[in-house]
Coordinates of C-alpha atoms and ligand atoms in Angstrom, one line a residue:
M1 CA -11.2 19.3 -0.7
T2 CA -9.7 17.0 2.0
A3 CA -10.6 16.1 5.6
T4 CA -9.9 18.9 8.0
N5 CA -8.6 16.4 10.5
M6 CA -7.9 12.7 11.1
D7 CA -11.0 12.3 13.3
D8 CA -13.3 13.0 10.3
L9 CA -11.7 10.1 8.5
V10 CA -11.6 7.8 11.5
S11 CA -15.3 8.4 12.1
L12 CA -16.4 7.9 8.5
C13 CA -14.3 4.8 8.3
K14 CA -15.9 3.2 11.3
R15 CA -19.4 4.4 10.5
R16 CA -19.4 3.1 6.9
G17 CA -17.4 -0.1 7.4
F18 CA -14.0 0.9 6.0
I19 CA -11.7 0.4 8.9
F20 CA -12.2 -0.9 12.5
P21 CA -9.7 -1.1 15.4
S22 CA -8.6 -4.7 15.5
N23 CA -9.7 -7.1 18.3
D24 CA -12.2 -4.4 19.1
I25 CA -14.6 -6.2 21.4
Y26 CA -11.6 -7.1 23.7
G27 CA -10.6 -3.5 23.9
G28 CA -8.5 -3.4 20.7
M29 CA -4.7 -3.7 20.3
K30 CA -2.5 -0.7 19.6
G31 CA -1.3 -0.3 16.0
L32 CA -3.6 -2.9 14.5
Y33 CA -6.6 -2.3 12.3
D34 CA -9.0 -4.4 10.3
F35 CA -10.5 -3.5 7.0
G36 CA -14.3 -3.9 6.9
P37 CA -16.6 -4.5 3.9
M38 CA -15.8 -1.2 2.2
G39 CA -12.2 -1.1 3.3
V40 CA -11.3 -4.5 1.9
E41 CA -12.6 -3.5 -1.6
L42 CA -10.8 -0.1 -1.6
K43 CA -7.6 -1.8 -0.5
M44 CA -7.9 -4.5 -3.1
N45 CA -8.7 -1.9 -5.8
L46 CA -5.6 0.1 -4.9
K47 CA -3.4 -3.0 -4.9
N48 CA -4.9 -4.2 -8.2
S49 CA -4.1 -0.8 -9.7
W50 CA -0.5 -1.0 -8.6
W51 CA -0.2 -4.5 -9.9
K52 CA -1.7 -3.5 -13.2
S53 CA 0.7 -0.6 -13.7
I54 CA 3.8 -2.5 -12.5
V55 CA 3.2 -6.0 -13.9
Y56 CA 0.5 -6.1 -16.5
E57 CA 1.2 -2.9 -18.4
R58 CA 5.0 -3.6 -18.7
D59 CA 6.9 -6.5 -20.2
D60 CA 9.9 -6.4 -17.8
V61 CA 8.4 -7.3 -14.4
E62 CA 7.6 -10.7 -12.9
G63 CA 5.4 -11.3 -9.9
L64 CA 6.0 -13.2 -6.6
D65 CA 4.1 -14.2 -3.6
S66 CA 6.5 -15.5 -0.9
T67 CA 6.2 -16.5 2.8
I68 CA 5.9 -14.1 5.7
L69 CA 7.9 -16.3 8.0
T70 CA 11.5 -15.7 7.2
S71 CA 14.6 -17.5 8.2
P72 CA 16.9 -15.7 10.7
L73 CA 19.8 -16.4 8.2
V74 CA 18.1 -14.3 5.6
L75 CA 17.5 -11.4 8.0
N76 CA 21.0 -11.8 9.5
H77 CA 22.8 -11.5 6.1
S78 CA 20.4 -8.7 5.0
G79 CA 21.6 -6.7 8.0
H80 CA 18.2 -6.5 9.7
E81 CA 19.2 -8.4 12.8
D82 CA 22.0 -5.9 13.5
T83 CA 20.6 -2.6 12.2
F84 CA 16.8 -2.7 11.7
T85 CA 16.4 -0.6 14.9
D86 CA 14.9 2.6 16.1
P87 CA 16.5 4.6 19.0
L88 CA 14.4 4.0 22.1
V89 CA 14.1 6.4 25.0
D90 CA 12.4 5.5 28.4
C91 CA 10.8 8.1 30.7
R92 CA 11.8 7.1 34.2
N93 CA 8.9 9.1 35.6
C94 CA 5.8 7.8 33.8
K95 CA 7.5 4.7 32.3
S96 CA 6.4 5.6 28.7
R97 CA 8.7 4.8 25.8
W98 CA 9.4 7.0 22.8
R99 CA 11.4 7.1 19.6
E100 CA 14.2 9.5 20.1
D101 CA 13.0 11.8 17.3
Q102 CA 9.7 12.2 19.1
I103 CA 11.3 13.9 22.1
E104 CA 11.5 17.7 22.0
N105 CA 13.6 19.8 24.3
G106 CA 14.6 16.8 26.4
E107 CA 11.0 16.4 27.7
C108 CA 8.8 13.4 27.9
P109 CA 5.8 14.1 25.5
S110 CA 3.5 12.4 28.0
C111 CA 4.4 13.9 31.4
N112 CA 6.9 16.6 30.5
S113 CA 9.5 15.1 32.8
N114 CA 13.2 15.5 32.0
D115 CA 14.1 12.2 33.6
L116 CA 14.8 10.3 30.4
T117 CA 17.2 7.5 29.7
D118 CA 19.8 7.7 27.0
S119 CA 18.6 6.2 23.7
R120 CA 19.4 2.6 22.9
P121 CA 18.7 0.6 19.7
F122 CA 15.4 -1.3 19.7
N123 CA 15.0 -4.0 17.0
L124 CA 11.6 -3.7 15.3
M125 CA 11.3 -7.3 14.1
F126 CA 8.8 -9.7 15.5
K127 CA 10.2 -13.1 16.4
T128 CA 8.2 -16.3 16.6
A129 CA 8.9 -19.9 17.6
I130 CA 8.9 -22.5 14.9
G131 CA 7.9 -26.2 15.5
P132 CA 6.5 -27.8 18.7
V133 CA 9.5 -27.1 21.0
D134 CA 9.9 -23.5 22.1
D135 CA 13.5 -23.7 23.5
G136 CA 14.6 -20.5 21.8
T137 CA 16.8 -22.3 19.2
S138 CA 14.2 -22.7 16.4
Y139 CA 12.6 -19.4 15.4
A140 CA 11.7 -17.3 12.5
Y141 CA 10.9 -13.6 12.0
L142 CA 7.7 -12.1 10.6
R143 CA 9.2 -10.3 7.6
P144 CA 9.8 -6.5 8.2
E145 CA 9.7 -5.9 4.4
T146 CA 8.6 -8.1 1.5
A147 CA 11.8 -7.3 -0.3
Q148 CA 14.2 -9.9 1.2
Q149 CA 12.2 -12.8 -0.1
I150 CA 12.4 -11.3 -3.6
F151 CA 16.2 -11.3 -3.3
V152 CA 16.2 -14.8 -1.9
N153 CA 14.1 -16.0 -4.9
F154 CA 16.2 -14.1 -7.5
R155 CA 18.0 -17.2 -8.8
N156 CA 14.7 -19.2 -9.0
I157 CA 13.1 -16.4 -11.0
I158 CA 15.9 -15.8 -13.5
D159 CA 16.3 -19.5 -14.0
S160 CA 12.6 -20.0 -14.7
T161 CA 12.0 -16.9 -16.8
S162 CA 15.4 -16.3 -18.5
R163 CA 15.3 -12.6 -17.5
T164 CA 18.3 -10.4 -17.7
P165 CA 18.6 -6.9 -16.3
P166 CA 16.9 -4.5 -16.6
F167 CA 13.9 -6.3 -15.2
G168 CA 11.9 -6.3 -12.0
I169 CA 10.2 -8.6 -9.5
A170 CA 7.1 -7.3 -7.8
Q171 CA 5.3 -8.4 -4.7
I172 CA 2.4 -7.2 -2.6
G173 CA 2.1 -8.6 0.9
K174 CA 2.1 -8.2 4.7
A175 CA 5.1 -6.8 6.6
F176 CA 5.4 -6.5 10.4
R177 CA 7.3 -3.9 12.5
N178 CA 7.1 -3.6 16.3
E179 CA 6.9 0.2 16.1
I180 CA 7.7 1.9 19.4
T181 CA 4.8 4.3 19.1
P182 CA 2.2 3.3 16.5
R183 CA 0.0 6.4 15.8
N184 CA -2.0 8.5 13.5
F185 CA -4.7 5.9 12.6
I186 CA -3.4 3.5 9.9
F187 CA -0.4 5.7 9.1
R188 CA 2.0 3.9 11.5
V189 CA 0.9 0.4 12.4
R190 CA 2.5 -2.8 13.5
E191 CA 1.0 -5.0 10.7
F192 CA 0.7 -3.6 7.3
E193 CA 1.0 -4.3 3.6
Q194 CA 3.7 -3.2 1.2
M195 CA 3.6 -3.0 -2.6
E196 CA 7.3 -3.5 -3.5
L197 CA 9.2 -3.6 -6.8
E198 CA 12.8 -4.7 -6.9
F199 CA 14.1 -3.5 -10.3
F200 CA 17.5 -5.0 -11.2
V201 CA 19.8 -3.0 -13.4
K202 CA 23.4 -3.0 -14.6
P203 CA 25.7 -1.1 -12.2
G204 CA 26.3 2.3 -13.8
S205 CA 22.8 2.6 -15.1
D206 CA 21.3 2.8 -11.6
D207 CA 21.1 6.5 -11.2
D208 CA 19.1 6.9 -14.4
W209 CA 16.7 4.1 -13.4
H210 CA 16.3 5.7 -10.0
K211 CA 15.1 8.9 -11.5
Y212 CA 12.9 7.0 -13.9
W213 CA 11.1 5.1 -11.1
V214 CA 10.6 8.3 -9.0
E215 CA 8.8 9.9 -11.9
K216 CA 6.7 6.8 -12.6
R217 CA 5.6 6.5 -9.0
L218 CA 4.6 10.2 -8.8
E219 CA 2.5 9.7 -12.0
W220 CA 0.8 6.6 -10.5
W221 CA -0.1 8.4 -7.3
S222 CA -1.7 11.2 -9.2
K223 CA -3.7 8.6 -11.2
Q224 CA -5.1 7.4 -7.9
G225 CA -6.5 10.9 -7.3
V226 CA -3.7 12.2 -5.1
N227 CA -3.2 15.9 -5.8
S228 CA 0.4 16.4 -7.0
Q229 CA 0.5 19.7 -5.1
K230 CA 0.3 17.6 -1.9
L231 CA 3.1 15.4 -2.9
K232 CA 6.7 16.5 -2.1
L233 CA 9.9 14.7 -3.0
L234 CA 12.5 14.6 -0.3
E235 CA 16.0 13.3 -0.8
V236 CA 17.0 11.4 2.4
K237 CA 20.1 12.9 4.0
K238 CA 23.2 10.7 3.7
Q239 CA 23.5 10.2 7.4
E240 CA 19.8 9.1 7.6
L241 CA 20.0 6.5 4.8
S242 CA 19.1 2.9 5.6
H243 CA 22.1 0.5 5.8
Y244 CA 21.6 -0.7 2.2
S245 CA 20.9 2.5 0.4
K246 CA 23.2 4.7 -1.7
A247 CA 20.4 7.3 -2.2
T248 CA 16.7 7.4 -1.4
F249 CA 13.9 9.7 -2.5
D250 CA 10.9 9.7 -0.1
I251 CA 7.6 10.6 -1.7
M252 CA 6.0 12.7 1.0
Y253 CA 2.3 13.4 1.3
E254 CA 0.4 16.0 3.3
F255 CA -1.5 13.6 5.6
P256 CA -4.1 15.1 8.0
H257 CA -1.4 15.0 10.7
G258 CA 1.4 16.5 8.6
L259 CA 3.8 15.9 5.8
E260 CA 5.1 12.3 6.0
E261 CA 6.4 9.5 3.9
L262 CA 4.0 7.7 1.6
E263 CA 6.5 5.8 -0.4
G264 CA 10.3 5.4 -0.5
V265 CA 12.2 4.9 -3.7
A266 CA 15.7 3.6 -2.8
N267 CA 18.8 2.7 -4.7
R268 CA 19.8 -0.4 -2.8
T269 CA 22.9 -1.0 -4.9
D270 CA 24.2 -4.6 -5.0
F271 CA 23.9 -4.7 -1.2
D272 CA 21.2 -7.3 -0.9
L273 CA 22.1 -9.7 -3.7
G274 CA 25.7 -9.3 -2.6
S275 CA 24.9 -10.2 1.0
H276 CA 22.9 -13.3 0.0
T277 CA 25.4 -14.6 -2.5
K278 CA 27.7 -17.5 -2.1
N279 CA 31.5 -17.0 -2.9
Q280 CA 31.3 -13.2 -2.7
K281 CA 35.1 -13.0 -3.3
D282 CA 34.4 -14.0 -7.0
F283 CA 32.8 -10.7 -7.7
K284 CA 33.5 -7.0 -7.3
I285 CA 30.8 -6.0 -4.9
N286 CA 30.4 -2.2 -4.4
S287 CA 28.8 -2.2 -1.0
K288 CA 30.0 -3.4 2.3
V289 CA 28.4 -6.8 2.9
K290 CA 29.0 -9.5 5.5
E291 CA 30.9 -12.6 4.6
N292 CA 28.3 -15.3 3.7
K293 CA 29.1 -18.9 4.5
D294 CA 25.4 -20.0 4.6
S295 CA 24.0 -19.3 1.2
T296 CA 24.1 -22.1 -1.4
T297 CA 23.5 -19.9 -4.4
K298 CA 25.4 -17.4 -6.6
L299 CA 23.1 -14.4 -7.2
A300 CA 25.0 -13.0 -10.1
I301 CA 24.4 -12.6 -13.8
Q302 CA 26.7 -13.2 -16.7
D303 CA 27.1 -10.3 -19.2
L304 CA 26.7 -12.1 -22.5
E305 CA 29.0 -9.8 -24.3
T306 CA 31.9 -9.5 -21.9
K307 CA 31.3 -12.9 -20.3
E308 CA 31.9 -11.2 -16.9
W309 CA 29.7 -12.1 -14.0
F310 CA 28.2 -9.1 -12.1
I311 CA 25.8 -8.5 -9.3
P312 CA 22.9 -6.3 -10.4
F313 CA 22.0 -3.0 -8.7
V314 CA 18.5 -2.7 -7.4
I315 CA 16.1 0.2 -7.5
E316 CA 13.2 -0.2 -5.1
P317 CA 10.0 1.7 -5.1
S318 CA 8.3 0.6 -1.8
A319 CA 4.8 1.9 -1.0
G320 CA 2.6 1.1 2.1
V321 CA -0.9 0.1 1.2
E322 CA -2.4 1.5 4.4
R323 CA -0.7 4.9 3.8
G324 CA -2.0 4.8 0.3
V325 CA -5.5 4.1 1.5
L326 CA -5.3 6.9 4.0
A327 CA -4.0 9.3 1.3
V328 CA -6.8 8.5 -1.2
L329 CA -9.4 8.6 1.4
N330 CA -8.2 12.0 2.6
E331 CA -8.1 13.3 -1.0
A332 CA -11.6 12.0 -1.7
Y333 CA -13.2 13.3 1.5
T334 CA -15.6 16.2 0.7
V335 CA -18.2 18.0 2.6
E336 CA -20.8 19.9 0.7
E337 CA -22.6 22.2 3.1
S338 CA -24.9 23.5 0.5
N339 CA -26.2 20.0 -0.3
N340 CA -25.9 18.9 3.3
R341 CA -23.9 15.9 2.4
T342 CA -20.5 14.2 2.9
L343 CA -19.1 12.3 -0.1
L344 CA -16.0 10.5 -1.1
K345 CA -14.9 11.6 -4.6
L346 CA -12.8 8.5 -5.1
K347 CA -11.5 7.7 -8.6
S348 CA -14.0 5.2 -10.0
H349 CA -11.5 2.4 -10.3
L350 CA -11.0 2.6 -6.5
S351 CA -14.6 2.9 -5.4
P352 CA -15.6 -0.1 -3.2
I353 CA -19.0 -0.4 -4.9
K354 CA -19.1 0.4 -8.6
A355 CA -22.8 0.8 -8.9
A356 CA -25.8 0.7 -6.6
I357 CA -29.0 -0.5 -8.2
I358 CA -32.1 0.7 -6.3
P359 CA -35.6 -0.6 -7.1
L360 CA -38.0 2.2 -6.4
K361 CA -40.3 0.0 -4.3
R362 CA -39.0 -2.6 -1.8
N363 CA -39.7 -6.2 -2.6
N364 CA -41.6 -5.5 -5.8
H365 CA -41.0 -8.6 -7.7
D366 CA -40.7 -7.1 -11.2
L367 CA -38.5 -4.2 -10.1
V368 CA -36.1 -6.4 -8.1
N369 CA -36.0 -8.9 -11.0
L370 CA -34.9 -6.2 -13.4
A371 CA -32.4 -4.8 -10.8
N372 CA -30.8 -8.2 -10.6
K373 CA -30.6 -8.5 -14.4
V374 CA -28.9 -5.1 -14.6
K375 CA -26.5 -6.1 -11.8
S376 CA -25.4 -9.3 -13.7
G377 CA -25.1 -7.3 -16.9
L378 CA -22.8 -4.8 -15.2
Q379 CA -20.7 -7.5 -13.4
S380 CA -20.2 -9.2 -16.7
L381 CA -18.2 -6.1 -17.7
G382 CA -15.8 -6.9 -14.9
L383 CA -16.8 -4.0 -12.8
G384 CA -16.3 -5.6 -9.4
R385 CA -18.8 -5.2 -6.6
V386 CA -22.3 -4.0 -7.7
M387 CA -25.1 -4.0 -5.2
V388 CA -28.9 -4.2 -5.4
E389 CA -30.3 -2.1 -2.6
N390 CA -33.7 -3.5 -1.9
T391 CA -34.8 -1.1 0.9
G392 CA -37.1 1.3 -1.0
N393 CA -35.5 4.3 0.6
I394 CA -33.8 6.2 -2.2
G395 CA -32.7 9.2 -0.2
K396 CA -31.0 7.1 2.4
N397 CA -29.3 5.0 -0.2
Y398 CA -28.0 8.1 -2.0
R399 CA -26.6 9.4 1.3
R400 CA -24.9 6.1 2.1
H401 CA -23.4 5.6 -1.4
D402 CA -22.2 9.2 -1.5
E403 CA -20.3 8.5 1.7
I404 CA -18.7 5.3 0.5
G405 CA -17.8 6.8 -2.9
T406 CA -20.1 4.8 -5.2
P407 CA -19.8 6.7 -8.6
M408 CA -23.3 6.0 -9.7
C409 CA -26.7 5.0 -8.4
L410 CA -29.2 3.4 -10.9
T411 CA -32.9 3.7 -10.0
I412 CA -35.3 1.1 -11.4
D413 CA -38.8 2.5 -11.5
F414 CA -42.1 1.5 -13.1
E415 CA -41.2 3.3 -16.3
S416 CA -38.1 1.0 -16.5
L417 CA -40.4 -2.0 -16.8
E418 CA -42.2 -0.3 -19.7
N419 CA -39.4 1.2 -21.7
Q420 CA -36.3 -0.7 -20.5
S421 CA -34.5 2.4 -19.2
V422 CA -33.0 3.4 -15.8
T423 CA -32.2 6.7 -14.1
I424 CA -28.5 7.1 -13.4
R425 CA -27.5 9.6 -10.7
D426 CA -23.9 10.8 -10.8
R427 CA -22.2 11.0 -7.3
D428 CA -20.3 14.2 -7.9
T429 CA -22.8 16.3 -9.8
M430 CA -26.0 14.7 -8.5
K431 CA -27.3 15.0 -12.0
Q432 CA -29.8 12.4 -13.1
E433 CA -30.0 11.0 -16.6
R434 CA -32.3 8.5 -18.2
V435 CA -30.3 5.8 -20.0
S436 CA -31.7 2.9 -22.0
L437 CA -30.7 -0.5 -20.7
S438 CA -29.0 -1.4 -24.0
E439 CA -26.7 1.6 -23.6
I440 CA -25.6 0.9 -20.0
G441 CA -22.7 -1.2 -21.0
N442 CA -21.2 1.6 -23.2
Y443 CA -22.1 4.2 -20.6
Y444 CA -20.1 2.4 -17.9
S445 CA -17.2 1.4 -20.1
N446 CA -16.7 5.1 -20.9
Y447 CA -17.0 6.1 -17.3
F448 CA -14.4 3.6 -16.1
K449 CA -11.9 4.3 -18.8
D450 CA -9.2 5.7 -16.5
Ligands
ATP1 P1 9.0 5.6 8.4 O1 10.3 6.4 8.3 O2 7.8 6.3 8.3 O3 9.1 4.7 9.6 P2 10.4 3.8 6.7 O4 11.3 4.7 5.9 O5 10.9 3.0 7.8 O6 9.0 4.6 7.1 P3 10.3 1.9 4.5 O7 11.2 0.9 5.2 O8 10.9 2.7 3.4 O9 9.6 2.9 5.6 O10 9.1 1.1 4.0 C1 8.4 1.4 2.8 C2 7.0 1.8 3.0 O11 6.3 1.0 3.8 C3 6.9 3.2 3.6 O12 7.0 4.3 2.6 C4 5.5 3.2 4.1 O13 4.5 3.5 3.1 C5 5.3 1.7 4.5 N1 5.5 1.6 6.0 C6 6.7 1.4 6.7 N2 6.4 1.3 8.0 C7 5.1 1.4 8.1 C8 4.2 1.3 9.3 N3 4.7 1.1 10.5 N4 2.9 1.4 9.1 C9 2.4 1.5 7.8 N5 3.1 1.6 6.7 C10 4.5 1.5 6.9

């Protein structure tokens, strides 16, 4: 089951501390959201799961954490200063602004007027002054994608790790886009995070690697609890491809507001490394890149057999963290009328709280002591956030933990003190089971296997 509409998710997220409008007490700012106590855990768990599958479980990917502030030279040579735009249309009547593809039948979506301007390119990058003098000459951009800094660090990484293609560089971090119309909760925002892998391959092997990464990424989303029936693969039409792409597959998901892009998997060819490289004329570069007189570095690799230098092609799976969070929340959202409850059936590795430990009686010294002991035992298994709920209200705690997706609640009662056992209640089945304290470690390890 999923949410019937976005409002259900927005309201649960606010009520239970997942996501709040940013700058809320000053009226908020459009397209900006903050992740609260539950949201920060869910987001971190999703990012950790991505990192684990992309970096730790493989032997051909290195990690990177680069700066957000990016030199205009980088974003000039990457093509973003010239082409990272959306077509903007103004309504002369109500003064609203739209992306051209949001206009239907030549009418303003807000006031229905036909008095619209022609569309013109609007650059989505945020610019900011650098240094103490703001005279317009010294500035940087907030990066619109994490990818460019990966390309710019390519030489540093191959020199320090001796990697040769095929290999990848992964990065998770903030990206900023001055979207014309941010909308649909955290789906389209102006500040977001991306999980990006740039996978460098020999020219000629790129089409096979492209297929490989599309499959891998679909598998990963399904391991996050996203129903594969709700994922659709869309090949982007040639005329709609980004300036760097030879082919792109968008992984589309049925969000509450419609079928939209969750992740893009692009074949960026040798465009980016080619654009940032010094002495381009020394190489056969497949894509059209600007002449580069600014770079100091040759971003090419020598084929050890043929001794020829070549610029690798790049396959890029690029996923938005916020869109991922929205998809997994939507998938997990369940209303059980018969039990009069709402719950999040999150995969246990994504749950913000891994276990709630509830002493039967509030402030009872012996029960709380045992609860704390159980908590440290569970945390030593590397489970993440485990909470002791010292309120004495079991029913209320069950309701809250169902709604935030805690897989299990452990109740400590007076019998626990006598025979060292606890009652474990499963979120999805609501079944309760008595488990001895010495068995809890095994019990949890089995539960969190996936
Ligand atoms: P869209 O067509 O929806 O604007 P895009 O094709 O411009 O997205 P990419 O440049 O491919 O997006 O960025 C990679 C990923 O980053 C997207 O698949 C998406 O998950 C995420 N992303 C891009 N823009 C935003 C945004 N404004 N808010 C949230 N996530 C975003």
